[in-house]
Amino acid sequence: MPIYSDKVMDHFMHPRNVGEIENPDGVGEEGNPVCGDMMTFYIKVKDNRLEDVKFKTFGCGAAIAVSSMVSEMAMGKTLEEALKITPAAVAAQLEGLPKNKYHCSNLGAQALHKAIEDYRSKKTQGEKKS
Ligand code: FES
């Protein structure tokens, strides 16, 4: 049985920013083929900043705590700053994860980064059309 930090337990029991954003500017989905867990991030962007970040996670307790922490870390950041959020930084903010749960911390940052890429590709497509 892995031993979780108080921070992980707090974010697992009371995850922040759970849900979906209506008409999101970007959506990013990431799954772990080993355990089958899935995570989706939704973002709203204004003036190159993450105005809102929400997520839905079907996964283990660590994956839920990771998504909650990523959403808090990313909120209000510029896109460039949010792209610098790494799985290691997320795990550190959670005061560590058990060794066999490190892989869970990859999902959060990757799903967020994919949502930003989705926003950017939609934006360039829009610019090409107009
Ligand atoms: Fe699958 Fe944690 S066990 S993400």
JSON list of C-alpha atoms and ligand atoms in Angstrom, two decimals:
[
{"chain": "A", "resi": 1, "resn": "MET", "atom": "CA", "xyz": [0.00, 0.00, 0.00]},
{"chain": "A", "resi": 2, "resn": "PRO", "atom": "CA", "xyz": [1.64, 3.27, -1.06]},
{"chain": "A", "resi": 3, "resn": "ILE", "atom": "CA", "xyz": [2.04, 5.95, 1.56]},
{"chain": "A", "resi": 4, "resn": "TYR", "atom": "CA", "xyz": [0.78, 9.29, 0.30]},
{"chain": "A", "resi": 5, "resn": "SER", "atom": "CA", "xyz": [1.76, 12.72, 1.61]},
{"chain": "A", "resi": 6, "resn": "ASP", "atom": "CA", "xyz": [-0.90, 14.87, 3.31]},
{"chain": "A", "resi": 7, "resn": "LYS", "atom": "CA", "xyz": [-0.86, 17.10, 0.23]},
{"chain": "A", "resi": 8, "resn": "VAL", "atom": "CA", "xyz": [-1.69, 14.18, -2.08]},
{"chain": "A", "resi": 9, "resn": "MET", "atom": "CA", "xyz": [-4.48, 13.04, 0.24]},
{"chain": "A", "resi": 10, "resn": "ASP", "atom": "CA", "xyz": [-5.88, 16.58, 0.41]},
{"chain": "A", "resi": 11, "resn": "HIS", "atom": "CA", "xyz": [-5.97, 16.95, -3.39]},
{"chain": "A", "resi": 12, "resn": "PHE", "atom": "CA", "xyz": [-7.34, 13.42, -3.79]},
{"chain": "A", "resi": 13, "resn": "MET", "atom": "CA", "xyz": [-10.15, 13.94, -1.26]},
{"chain": "A", "resi": 14, "resn": "HIS", "atom": "CA", "xyz": [-10.88, 17.54, -2.34]},
{"chain": "A", "resi": 15, "resn": "PRO", "atom": "CA", "xyz": [-9.76, 17.91, -5.93]},
{"chain": "A", "resi": 16, "resn": "ARG", "atom": "CA", "xyz": [-9.77, 21.51, -7.23]},
{"chain": "A", "resi": 17, "resn": "ASN", "atom": "CA", "xyz": [-11.14, 22.55, -10.63]},
{"chain": "A", "resi": 18, "resn": "VAL", "atom": "CA", "xyz": [-12.93, 19.31, -11.47]},
{"chain": "A", "resi": 19, "resn": "GLY", "atom": "CA", "xyz": [-15.27, 19.41, -14.44]},
{"chain": "A", "resi": 20, "resn": "GLU", "atom": "CA", "xyz": [-15.58, 20.57, -18.00]},
{"chain": "A", "resi": 21, "resn": "ILE", "atom": "CA", "xyz": [-15.43, 24.02, -19.57]},
{"chain": "A", "resi": 22, "resn": "GLU", "atom": "CA", "xyz": [-18.20, 24.90, -21.98]},
{"chain": "A", "resi": 23, "resn": "ASN", "atom": "CA", "xyz": [-16.74, 25.91, -25.34]},
{"chain": "A", "resi": 24, "resn": "PRO", "atom": "CA", "xyz": [-13.13, 25.39, -24.27]},
{"chain": "A", "resi": 25, "resn": "ASP", "atom": "CA", "xyz": [-10.32, 27.03, -26.24]},
{"chain": "A", "resi": 26, "resn": "GLY", "atom": "CA", "xyz": [-8.29, 23.83, -26.00]},
{"chain": "A", "resi": 27, "resn": "VAL", "atom": "CA", "xyz": [-8.75, 20.20, -24.95]},
{"chain": "A", "resi": 28, "resn": "GLY", "atom": "CA", "xyz": [-6.00, 17.72, -24.17]},
{"chain": "A", "resi": 29, "resn": "GLU", "atom": "CA", "xyz": [-6.40, 14.06, -23.45]},
{"chain": "A", "resi": 30, "resn": "GLU", "atom": "CA", "xyz": [-3.78, 11.70, -22.15]},
{"chain": "A", "resi": 31, "resn": "GLY", "atom": "CA", "xyz": [-4.02, 8.08, -21.20]},
{"chain": "A", "resi": 32, "resn": "ASN", "atom": "CA", "xyz": [-1.75, 5.58, -19.57]},
{"chain": "A", "resi": 33, "resn": "PRO", "atom": "CA", "xyz": [-1.75, 2.37, -21.61]},
{"chain": "A", "resi": 34, "resn": "VAL", "atom": "CA", "xyz": [-0.36, 0.38, -18.69]},
{"chain": "A", "resi": 35, "resn": "CYS", "atom": "CA", "xyz": [-3.12, 1.05, -16.17]},
{"chain": "A", "resi": 36, "resn": "GLY", "atom": "CA", "xyz": [-5.79, 2.35, -18.56]},
{"chain": "A", "resi": 37, "resn": "ASP", "atom": "CA", "xyz": [-6.28, 5.60, -16.65]},
{"chain": "A", "resi": 38, "resn": "MET", "atom": "CA", "xyz": [-7.47, 8.64, -18.61]},
{"chain": "A", "resi": 39, "resn": "MET", "atom": "CA", "xyz": [-7.23, 12.36, -18.03]},
{"chain": "A", "resi": 40, "resn": "THR", "atom": "CA", "xyz": [-8.73, 15.27, -19.98]},
{"chain": "A", "resi": 41, "resn": "PHE", "atom": "CA", "xyz": [-7.84, 18.93, -19.51]},
{"chain": "A", "resi": 42, "resn": "TYR", "atom": "CA", "xyz": [-9.97, 21.85, -20.71]},
{"chain": "A", "resi": 43, "resn": "ILE", "atom": "CA", "xyz": [-8.57, 25.38, -20.95]},
{"chain": "A", "resi": 44, "resn": "LYS", "atom": "CA", "xyz": [-9.86, 28.89, -21.53]},
{"chain": "A", "resi": 45, "resn": "VAL", "atom": "CA", "xyz": [-7.25, 31.35, -22.79]},
{"chain": "A", "resi": 46, "resn": "LYS", "atom": "CA", "xyz": [-7.32, 35.15, -22.60]},
{"chain": "A", "resi": 47, "resn": "ASP", "atom": "CA", "xyz": [-4.44, 37.44, -23.60]},
{"chain": "A", "resi": 48, "resn": "ASN", "atom": "CA", "xyz": [-2.09, 34.43, -23.76]},
{"chain": "A", "resi": 49, "resn": "ARG", "atom": "CA", "xyz": [-2.98, 33.44, -20.18]},
{"chain": "A", "resi": 50, "resn": "LEU", "atom": "CA", "xyz": [-4.86, 30.45, -18.81]},
{"chain": "A", "resi": 51, "resn": "GLU", "atom": "CA", "xyz": [-8.01, 32.12, -17.58]},
{"chain": "A", "resi": 52, "resn": "ASP", "atom": "CA", "xyz": [-9.61, 28.82, -16.57]},
{"chain": "A", "resi": 53, "resn": "VAL", "atom": "CA", "xyz": [-8.41, 25.24, -16.27]},
{"chain": "A", "resi": 54, "resn": "LYS", "atom": "CA", "xyz": [-10.61, 22.24, -15.56]},
{"chain": "A", "resi": 55, "resn": "PHE", "atom": "CA", "xyz": [-10.13, 18.51, -15.76]},
{"chain": "A", "resi": 56, "resn": "LYS", "atom": "CA", "xyz": [-11.80, 15.14, -15.68]},
{"chain": "A", "resi": 57, "resn": "THR", "atom": "CA", "xyz": [-9.79, 12.17, -14.52]},
{"chain": "A", "resi": 58, "resn": "PHE", "atom": "CA", "xyz": [-10.75, 8.54, -14.55]},
{"chain": "A", "resi": 59, "resn": "GLY", "atom": "CA", "xyz": [-7.85, 7.13, -12.66]},
{"chain": "A", "resi": 60, "resn": "CYS", "atom": "CA", "xyz": [-6.08, 6.27, -9.47]},
{"chain": "A", "resi": 61, "resn": "GLY", "atom": "CA", "xyz": [-5.87, 8.52, -6.43]},
{"chain": "A", "resi": 62, "resn": "ALA", "atom": "CA", "xyz": [-2.44, 9.81, -7.41]},
{"chain": "A", "resi": 63, "resn": "ALA", "atom": "CA", "xyz": [-3.70, 10.70, -10.91]},
{"chain": "A", "resi": 64, "resn": "ILE", "atom": "CA", "xyz": [-6.59, 12.67, -9.40]},
{"chain": "A", "resi": 65, "resn": "ALA", "atom": "CA", "xyz": [-4.27, 14.52, -6.99]},
{"chain": "A", "resi": 66, "resn": "VAL", "atom": "CA", "xyz": [-1.85, 15.21, -9.87]},
{"chain": "A", "resi": 67, "resn": "SER", "atom": "CA", "xyz": [-4.58, 16.69, -12.09]},
{"chain": "A", "resi": 68, "resn": "SER", "atom": "CA", "xyz": [-5.85, 18.85, -9.27]},
{"chain": "A", "resi": 69, "resn": "MET", "atom": "CA", "xyz": [-2.33, 20.15, -8.57]},
{"chain": "A", "resi": 70, "resn": "VAL", "atom": "CA", "xyz": [-1.59, 20.77, -12.27]},
{"chain": "A", "resi": 71, "resn": "SER", "atom": "CA", "xyz": [-4.81, 22.78, -12.59]},
{"chain": "A", "resi": 72, "resn": "GLU", "atom": "CA", "xyz": [-3.79, 24.94, -9.60]},
{"chain": "A", "resi": 73, "resn": "MET", "atom": "CA", "xyz": [-0.23, 25.39, -10.86]},
{"chain": "A", "resi": 74, "resn": "ALA", "atom": "CA", "xyz": [-1.41, 26.34, -14.36]},
{"chain": "A", "resi": 75, "resn": "MET", "atom": "CA", "xyz": [-4.25, 28.72, -13.45]},
{"chain": "A", "resi": 76, "resn": "GLY", "atom": "CA", "xyz": [-3.44, 32.30, -14.45]},
{"chain": "A", "resi": 77, "resn": "LYS", "atom": "CA", "xyz": [-0.09, 31.38, -16.00]},
{"chain": "A", "resi": 78, "resn": "THR", "atom": "CA", "xyz": [0.98, 32.40, -19.49]},
{"chain": "A", "resi": 79, "resn": "LEU", "atom": "CA", "xyz": [1.00, 29.57, -22.02]},
{"chain": "A", "resi": 80, "resn": "GLU", "atom": "CA", "xyz": [4.80, 29.56, -22.04]},
{"chain": "A", "resi": 81, "resn": "GLU", "atom": "CA", "xyz": [4.93, 29.27, -18.24]},
{"chain": "A", "resi": 82, "resn": "ALA", "atom": "CA", "xyz": [2.32, 26.50, -18.24]},
{"chain": "A", "resi": 83, "resn": "LEU", "atom": "CA", "xyz": [4.33, 24.55, -20.83]},
{"chain": "A", "resi": 84, "resn": "LYS", "atom": "CA", "xyz": [7.23, 24.54, -18.39]},
{"chain": "A", "resi": 85, "resn": "ILE", "atom": "CA", "xyz": [5.25, 22.62, -15.75]},
{"chain": "A", "resi": 86, "resn": "THR", "atom": "CA", "xyz": [6.96, 19.25, -15.54]},
{"chain": "A", "resi": 87, "resn": "PRO", "atom": "CA", "xyz": [5.84, 15.98, -13.93]},
{"chain": "A", "resi": 88, "resn": "ALA", "atom": "CA", "xyz": [8.74, 16.33, -11.48]},
{"chain": "A", "resi": 89, "resn": "ALA", "atom": "CA", "xyz": [7.59, 19.83, -10.47]},
{"chain": "A", "resi": 90, "resn": "VAL", "atom": "CA", "xyz": [4.05, 18.52, -9.94]},
{"chain": "A", "resi": 91, "resn": "ALA", "atom": "CA", "xyz": [5.32, 15.63, -7.80]},
{"chain": "A", "resi": 92, "resn": "ALA", "atom": "CA", "xyz": [7.44, 18.08, -5.78]},
{"chain": "A", "resi": 93, "resn": "GLN", "atom": "CA", "xyz": [4.44, 20.36, -5.17]},
{"chain": "A", "resi": 94, "resn": "LEU", "atom": "CA", "xyz": [2.57, 17.30, -3.93]},
{"chain": "A", "resi": 95, "resn": "GLU", "atom": "CA", "xyz": [5.43, 16.70, -1.47]},
{"chain": "A", "resi": 96, "resn": "GLY", "atom": "CA", "xyz": [6.43, 13.56, -3.31]},
{"chain": "A", "resi": 97, "resn": "LEU", "atom": "CA", "xyz": [4.73, 10.48, -4.66]},
{"chain": "A", "resi": 98, "resn": "PRO", "atom": "CA", "xyz": [5.46, 6.84, -3.87]},
{"chain": "A", "resi": 99, "resn": "LYS", "atom": "CA", "xyz": [7.98, 5.44, -6.35]},
{"chain": "A", "resi": 100, "resn": "ASN", "atom": "CA", "xyz": [5.51, 3.11, -8.04]},
{"chain": "A", "resi": 101, "resn": "LYS", "atom": "CA", "xyz": [3.19, 6.10, -8.58]},
{"chain": "A", "resi": 102, "resn": "TYR", "atom": "CA", "xyz": [5.65, 8.38, -10.41]},
{"chain": "A", "resi": 103, "resn": "HIS", "atom": "CA", "xyz": [4.20, 7.41, -13.78]},
{"chain": "A", "resi": 104, "resn": "CYS", "atom": "CA", "xyz": [0.86, 8.87, -12.68]},
{"chain": "A", "resi": 105, "resn": "SER", "atom": "CA", "xyz": [2.45, 12.32, -12.44]},
{"chain": "A", "resi": 106, "resn": "ASN", "atom": "CA", "xyz": [3.32, 12.26, -16.16]},
{"chain": "A", "resi": 107, "resn": "LEU", "atom": "CA", "xyz": [-0.31, 12.31, -17.23]},
{"chain": "A", "resi": 108, "resn": "GLY", "atom": "CA", "xyz": [-1.22, 15.69, -15.76]},
{"chain": "A", "resi": 109, "resn": "ALA", "atom": "CA", "xyz": [1.46, 17.84, -17.36]},
{"chain": "A", "resi": 110, "resn": "GLN", "atom": "CA", "xyz": [1.14, 15.98, -20.67]},
{"chain": "A", "resi": 111, "resn": "ALA", "atom": "CA", "xyz": [-2.64, 16.43, -20.85]},
{"chain": "A", "resi": 112, "resn": "LEU", "atom": "CA", "xyz": [-2.27, 20.14, -20.02]},
{"chain": "A", "resi": 113, "resn": "HIS", "atom": "CA", "xyz": [0.43, 20.59, -22.65]},
{"chain": "A", "resi": 114, "resn": "LYS", "atom": "CA", "xyz": [-1.77, 18.85, -25.23]},
{"chain": "A", "resi": 115, "resn": "ALA", "atom": "CA", "xyz": [-4.64, 21.23, -24.41]},
{"chain": "A", "resi": 116, "resn": "ILE", "atom": "CA", "xyz": [-2.29, 24.18, -25.05]},
{"chain": "A", "resi": 117, "resn": "GLU", "atom": "CA", "xyz": [-1.12, 22.62, -28.34]},
{"chain": "A", "resi": 118, "resn": "ASP", "atom": "CA", "xyz": [-4.76, 22.09, -29.32]},
{"chain": "A", "resi": 119, "resn": "TYR", "atom": "CA", "xyz": [-5.48, 25.78, -28.60]},
{"chain": "A", "resi": 120, "resn": "ARG", "atom": "CA", "xyz": [-2.46, 26.88, -30.64]},
{"chain": "A", "resi": 121, "resn": "SER", "atom": "CA", "xyz": [-3.30, 24.69, -33.63]},
{"chain": "A", "resi": 122, "resn": "LYS", "atom": "CA", "xyz": [-6.92, 25.91, -33.64]},
{"chain": "A", "resi": 123, "resn": "LYS", "atom": "CA", "xyz": [-5.66, 29.48, -33.47]},
{"chain": "A", "resi": 124, "resn": "THR", "atom": "CA", "xyz": [-3.29, 29.08, -36.42]},
{"chain": "A", "resi": 125, "resn": "GLN", "atom": "CA", "xyz": [-6.04, 27.35, -38.42]},
{"chain": "A", "resi": 126, "resn": "GLY", "atom": "CA", "xyz": [-8.35, 30.28, -37.63]},
{"chain": "A", "resi": 127, "resn": "GLU", "atom": "CA", "xyz": [-5.70, 32.76, -38.68]},
{"chain": "A", "resi": 128, "resn": "LYS", "atom": "CA", "xyz": [-5.15, 30.91, -41.98]},
{"chain": "A", "resi": 129, "resn": "LYS", "atom": "CA", "xyz": [-8.89, 30.99, -42.74]},
{"chain": "A", "resi": 130, "resn": "SER", "atom": "CA", "xyz": [-9.33, 34.73, -42.10]},
{"chain": "B", "resi": 1, "resn": "FES", "atom": "FE1", "xyz": [-2.73, 4.79, -13.62]},
{"chain": "B", "resi": 1, "resn": "FES", "atom": "FE2", "xyz": [-1.96, 6.12, -11.56]},
{"chain": "B", "resi": 1, "resn": "FES", "atom": "S1", "xyz": [-2.21, 3.99, -11.71]},
{"chain": "B", "resi": 1, "resn": "FES", "atom": "S2", "xyz": [-2.32, 6.88, -13.51]}
]
